[in-house]
Amino acid sequence: MSSALDRLKNLTNKISSYETARKENLNILKKLYTQTGIDKKVENFSDLFDFKAINLSGASLLSESLGEIKKGKYLQVLAISYDKNAAQKSKNTSLAYFGKVENVDSALKDIVVEFIIRYRFEKSFITLENYYDMIGTFSTNE
């Protein structure tokens, strides 16, 4: 019994920790949304999550090389939208353009990279909630 109770306590702590991290992430993400100037292209913060994805050119988003610049490239935040009824299904939209990555202040580059990672963190929760709701529509065959 104690083992099951310990597992439940650990799970509860983990879920609580995720929710705390998510709330903190959203608060920081809103600040970065303004600092990066993306608020000028996307007026409502919540509209960011209507995009299928947001990508970055000019700097790495891989964990082993996070933030490393890609020489000769331009630092740019790109949003990907998807319209299944359009002739061209996906569309890239520039949300922020900062110029040649070598010329961008490294603090600004770090803010842009952080924005993308924090956006993806929140987007993953939204996706998880969506799939959770979807599987709720199925009856279990036990």
PDB file of C-alpha atoms in Angstrom:
ATOM      1  CA  MET A   1       0.000   0.000   0.000  1.00  0.00           C
ATOM      2  CA  SER A   2       2.776   2.384   0.917  1.00  0.00           C
ATOM      3  CA  SER A   3       4.429   1.825  -2.468  1.00  0.00           C
ATOM      4  CA  ALA A   4       1.253   2.747  -4.355  1.00  0.00           C
ATOM      5  CA  LEU A   5       0.826   5.813  -2.154  1.00  0.00           C
ATOM      6  CA  ASP A   6       4.434   6.858  -2.789  1.00  0.00           C
ATOM      7  CA  ARG A   7       3.937   6.514  -6.542  1.00  0.00           C
ATOM      8  CA  LEU A   8       0.776   8.614  -6.326  1.00  0.00           C
ATOM      9  CA  LYS A   9       2.580  11.295  -4.318  1.00  0.00           C
ATOM     10  CA  ASN A  10       5.451  11.354  -6.835  1.00  0.00           C
ATOM     11  CA  LEU A  11       3.027  11.634  -9.741  1.00  0.00           C
ATOM     12  CA  THR A  12       1.097  14.430  -8.016  1.00  0.00           C
ATOM     13  CA  ASN A  13       4.331  16.321  -7.332  1.00  0.00           C
ATOM     14  CA  LYS A  14       5.415  15.938 -10.957  1.00  0.00           C
ATOM     15  CA  ILE A  15       2.073  17.179 -12.313  1.00  0.00           C
ATOM     16  CA  SER A  16       2.115  20.114  -9.903  1.00  0.00           C
ATOM     17  CA  SER A  17       5.678  20.915 -10.954  1.00  0.00           C
ATOM     18  CA  TYR A  18       4.702  20.877 -14.651  1.00  0.00           C
ATOM     19  CA  GLU A  19       1.772  23.217 -14.042  1.00  0.00           C
ATOM     20  CA  THR A  20       3.970  25.621 -12.077  1.00  0.00           C
ATOM     21  CA  ALA A  21       6.606  25.528 -14.837  1.00  0.00           C
ATOM     22  CA  ARG A  22       3.914  26.109 -17.460  1.00  0.00           C
ATOM     23  CA  LYS A  23       2.511  29.179 -15.678  1.00  0.00           C
ATOM     24  CA  GLU A  24       5.977  30.649 -15.208  1.00  0.00           C
ATOM     25  CA  ASN A  25       6.835  29.863 -18.837  1.00  0.00           C
ATOM     26  CA  LEU A  26       3.732  31.675 -20.108  1.00  0.00           C
ATOM     27  CA  ASN A  27       4.547  34.786 -18.068  1.00  0.00           C
ATOM     28  CA  ILE A  28       8.093  34.918 -19.441  1.00  0.00           C
ATOM     29  CA  LEU A  29       6.900  34.085 -22.974  1.00  0.00           C
ATOM     30  CA  LYS A  30       4.537  37.085 -22.922  1.00  0.00           C
ATOM     31  CA  LYS A  31       7.462  39.377 -22.039  1.00  0.00           C
ATOM     32  CA  LEU A  32       9.653  37.880 -24.773  1.00  0.00           C
ATOM     33  CA  TYR A  33       6.789  38.282 -27.256  1.00  0.00           C
ATOM     34  CA  THR A  34       7.085  42.034 -26.747  1.00  0.00           C
ATOM     35  CA  GLN A  35      10.897  42.159 -26.458  1.00  0.00           C
ATOM     36  CA  THR A  36      11.315  40.412 -29.807  1.00  0.00           C
ATOM     37  CA  GLY A  37       8.829  42.729 -31.519  1.00  0.00           C
ATOM     38  CA  ILE A  38       6.588  39.840 -32.520  1.00  0.00           C
ATOM     39  CA  ASP A  39       3.689  41.719 -30.916  1.00  0.00           C
ATOM     40  CA  LYS A  40       3.873  44.111 -33.884  1.00  0.00           C
ATOM     41  CA  LYS A  41       3.082  41.260 -36.340  1.00  0.00           C
ATOM     42  CA  VAL A  42       0.732  39.230 -34.128  1.00  0.00           C
ATOM     43  CA  GLU A  43      -1.401  41.648 -32.127  1.00  0.00           C
ATOM     44  CA  ASN A  44      -2.975  39.125 -29.746  1.00  0.00           C
ATOM     45  CA  PHE A  45      -0.624  36.905 -27.787  1.00  0.00           C
ATOM     46  CA  SER A  46      -3.042  33.957 -27.892  1.00  0.00           C
ATOM     47  CA  ASP A  47      -3.050  34.071 -31.711  1.00  0.00           C
ATOM     48  CA  LEU A  48       0.544  32.789 -31.674  1.00  0.00           C
ATOM     49  CA  PHE A  49      -0.798  29.357 -30.879  1.00  0.00           C
ATOM     50  CA  ASP A  50      -2.943  29.262 -34.010  1.00  0.00           C
ATOM     51  CA  PHE A  51       0.235  28.666 -35.996  1.00  0.00           C
ATOM     52  CA  LYS A  52       1.163  25.061 -36.692  1.00  0.00           C
ATOM     53  CA  ALA A  53       4.725  25.852 -35.596  1.00  0.00           C
ATOM     54  CA  ILE A  54       7.230  28.643 -35.160  1.00  0.00           C
ATOM     55  CA  ASN A  55      10.784  28.146 -36.387  1.00  0.00           C
ATOM     56  CA  LEU A  56      14.015  30.062 -36.344  1.00  0.00           C
ATOM     57  CA  SER A  57      16.608  30.581 -39.019  1.00  0.00           C
ATOM     58  CA  GLY A  58      20.144  31.688 -38.300  1.00  0.00           C
ATOM     59  CA  ALA A  59      20.670  29.980 -34.943  1.00  0.00           C
ATOM     60  CA  SER A  60      20.508  26.404 -33.725  1.00  0.00           C
ATOM     61  CA  LEU A  61      17.616  25.062 -31.666  1.00  0.00           C
ATOM     62  CA  LEU A  62      19.251  21.681 -31.045  1.00  0.00           C
ATOM     63  CA  SER A  63      19.969  20.974 -27.377  1.00  0.00           C
ATOM     64  CA  GLU A  64      23.648  20.165 -28.002  1.00  0.00           C
ATOM     65  CA  SER A  65      24.246  23.429 -29.903  1.00  0.00           C
ATOM     66  CA  LEU A  66      21.430  25.658 -28.620  1.00  0.00           C
ATOM     67  CA  GLY A  67      21.850  29.246 -29.751  1.00  0.00           C
ATOM     68  CA  GLU A  68      24.928  28.645 -31.917  1.00  0.00           C
ATOM     69  CA  ILE A  69      24.838  30.971 -34.893  1.00  0.00           C
ATOM     70  CA  LYS A  70      24.833  29.700 -38.461  1.00  0.00           C
ATOM     71  CA  LYS A  71      27.271  32.006 -40.240  1.00  0.00           C
ATOM     72  CA  GLY A  72      26.013  33.600 -43.436  1.00  0.00           C
ATOM     73  CA  LYS A  73      22.367  33.161 -42.409  1.00  0.00           C
ATOM     74  CA  TYR A  74      19.791  35.713 -41.318  1.00  0.00           C
ATOM     75  CA  LEU A  75      18.182  35.644 -37.881  1.00  0.00           C
ATOM     76  CA  GLN A  76      14.482  35.382 -38.525  1.00  0.00           C
ATOM     77  CA  VAL A  77      11.427  34.024 -36.705  1.00  0.00           C
ATOM     78  CA  LEU A  78       9.119  32.168 -39.094  1.00  0.00           C
ATOM     79  CA  ALA A  79       5.577  31.025 -38.381  1.00  0.00           C
ATOM     80  CA  ILE A  80       4.067  28.124 -40.274  1.00  0.00           C
ATOM     81  CA  SER A  81       0.355  28.100 -40.902  1.00  0.00           C
ATOM     82  CA  TYR A  82      -1.580  25.322 -42.579  1.00  0.00           C
ATOM     83  CA  ASP A  83      -4.708  25.571 -44.680  1.00  0.00           C
ATOM     84  CA  LYS A  84      -5.954  22.231 -45.983  1.00  0.00           C
ATOM     85  CA  ASN A  85      -8.260  24.007 -48.461  1.00  0.00           C
ATOM     86  CA  ALA A  86      -5.596  26.203 -50.057  1.00  0.00           C
ATOM     87  CA  ALA A  87      -3.680  25.298 -53.213  1.00  0.00           C
ATOM     88  CA  GLN A  88      -0.457  25.655 -51.264  1.00  0.00           C
ATOM     89  CA  LYS A  89      -1.173  23.855 -47.994  1.00  0.00           C
ATOM     90  CA  SER A  90       1.463  25.441 -45.750  1.00  0.00           C
ATOM     91  CA  LYS A  91       2.573  29.037 -45.625  1.00  0.00           C
ATOM     92  CA  ASN A  92       5.596  30.622 -43.951  1.00  0.00           C
ATOM     93  CA  THR A  93       5.170  34.063 -42.431  1.00  0.00           C
ATOM     94  CA  SER A  94       8.001  36.165 -41.089  1.00  0.00           C
ATOM     95  CA  LEU A  95       7.198  37.302 -37.559  1.00  0.00           C
ATOM     96  CA  ALA A  96      10.523  39.030 -36.924  1.00  0.00           C
ATOM     97  CA  TYR A  97      13.603  39.741 -38.995  1.00  0.00           C
ATOM     98  CA  PHE A  98      16.855  40.813 -37.334  1.00  0.00           C
ATOM     99  CA  GLY A  99      19.388  40.792 -40.198  1.00  0.00           C
ATOM    100  CA  LYS A 100      22.643  38.866 -40.623  1.00  0.00           C
ATOM    101  CA  VAL A 101      23.057  36.707 -37.559  1.00  0.00           C
ATOM    102  CA  GLU A 102      26.730  37.683 -37.182  1.00  0.00           C
ATOM    103  CA  ASN A 103      25.638  41.325 -36.784  1.00  0.00           C
ATOM    104  CA  VAL A 104      22.857  40.686 -34.245  1.00  0.00           C
ATOM    105  CA  ASP A 105      23.637  41.502 -30.631  1.00  0.00           C
ATOM    106  CA  SER A 106      24.196  38.193 -28.852  1.00  0.00           C
ATOM    107  CA  ALA A 107      21.791  39.137 -26.018  1.00  0.00           C
ATOM    108  CA  LEU A 108      19.015  39.731 -28.562  1.00  0.00           C
ATOM    109  CA  LYS A 109      19.821  36.449 -30.329  1.00  0.00           C
ATOM    110  CA  ASP A 110      19.546  34.646 -26.969  1.00  0.00           C
ATOM    111  CA  ILE A 111      16.152  36.285 -26.311  1.00  0.00           C
ATOM    112  CA  VAL A 112      14.905  35.116 -29.714  1.00  0.00           C
ATOM    113  CA  VAL A 113      16.134  31.550 -29.112  1.00  0.00           C
ATOM    114  CA  GLU A 114      14.518  31.549 -25.656  1.00  0.00           C
ATOM    115  CA  PHE A 115      11.250  32.798 -27.158  1.00  0.00           C
ATOM    116  CA  ILE A 116      11.150  29.886 -29.613  1.00  0.00           C
ATOM    117  CA  ILE A 117      11.929  27.265 -26.959  1.00  0.00           C
ATOM    118  CA  ARG A 118       9.353  28.692 -24.541  1.00  0.00           C
ATOM    119  CA  TYR A 119       6.767  28.889 -27.344  1.00  0.00           C
ATOM    120  CA  ARG A 120       7.363  25.234 -28.197  1.00  0.00           C
ATOM    121  CA  PHE A 121       7.083  24.261 -24.527  1.00  0.00           C
ATOM    122  CA  GLU A 122       3.625  25.852 -24.281  1.00  0.00           C
ATOM    123  CA  LYS A 123       2.581  24.560 -27.706  1.00  0.00           C
ATOM    124  CA  SER A 124       3.379  21.020 -26.548  1.00  0.00           C
ATOM    125  CA  PHE A 125       0.964  21.414 -23.612  1.00  0.00           C
ATOM    126  CA  ILE A 126      -1.756  22.681 -25.942  1.00  0.00           C
ATOM    127  CA  THR A 127      -1.188  19.714 -28.255  1.00  0.00           C
ATOM    128  CA  LEU A 128      -1.252  17.298 -25.312  1.00  0.00           C
ATOM    129  CA  GLU A 129      -4.554  18.754 -24.085  1.00  0.00           C
ATOM    130  CA  ASN A 130      -6.019  18.447 -27.575  1.00  0.00           C
ATOM    131  CA  TYR A 131      -5.098  14.770 -27.886  1.00  0.00           C
ATOM    132  CA  TYR A 132      -6.274  14.087 -24.341  1.00  0.00           C
ATOM    133  CA  ASP A 133      -9.689  15.506 -25.246  1.00  0.00           C
ATOM    134  CA  MET A 134      -9.735  13.475 -28.469  1.00  0.00           C
ATOM    135  CA  ILE A 135      -9.014  10.125 -26.800  1.00  0.00           C
ATOM    136  CA  GLY A 136     -11.789  10.894 -24.323  1.00  0.00           C
ATOM    137  CA  THR A 137     -14.267  10.417 -27.153  1.00  0.00           C
ATOM    138  CA  PHE A 138     -13.364   6.735 -27.523  1.00  0.00           C
ATOM    139  CA  SER A 139     -14.974   4.076 -25.393  1.00  0.00           C
ATOM    140  CA  THR A 140     -12.648   1.539 -23.862  1.00  0.00           C
ATOM    141  CA  ASN A 141     -12.973  -2.065 -24.985  1.00  0.00           C
ATOM    142  CA  GLU A 142     -12.311  -3.848 -21.739  1.00  0.00           C
TER     143      GLU A 142
END
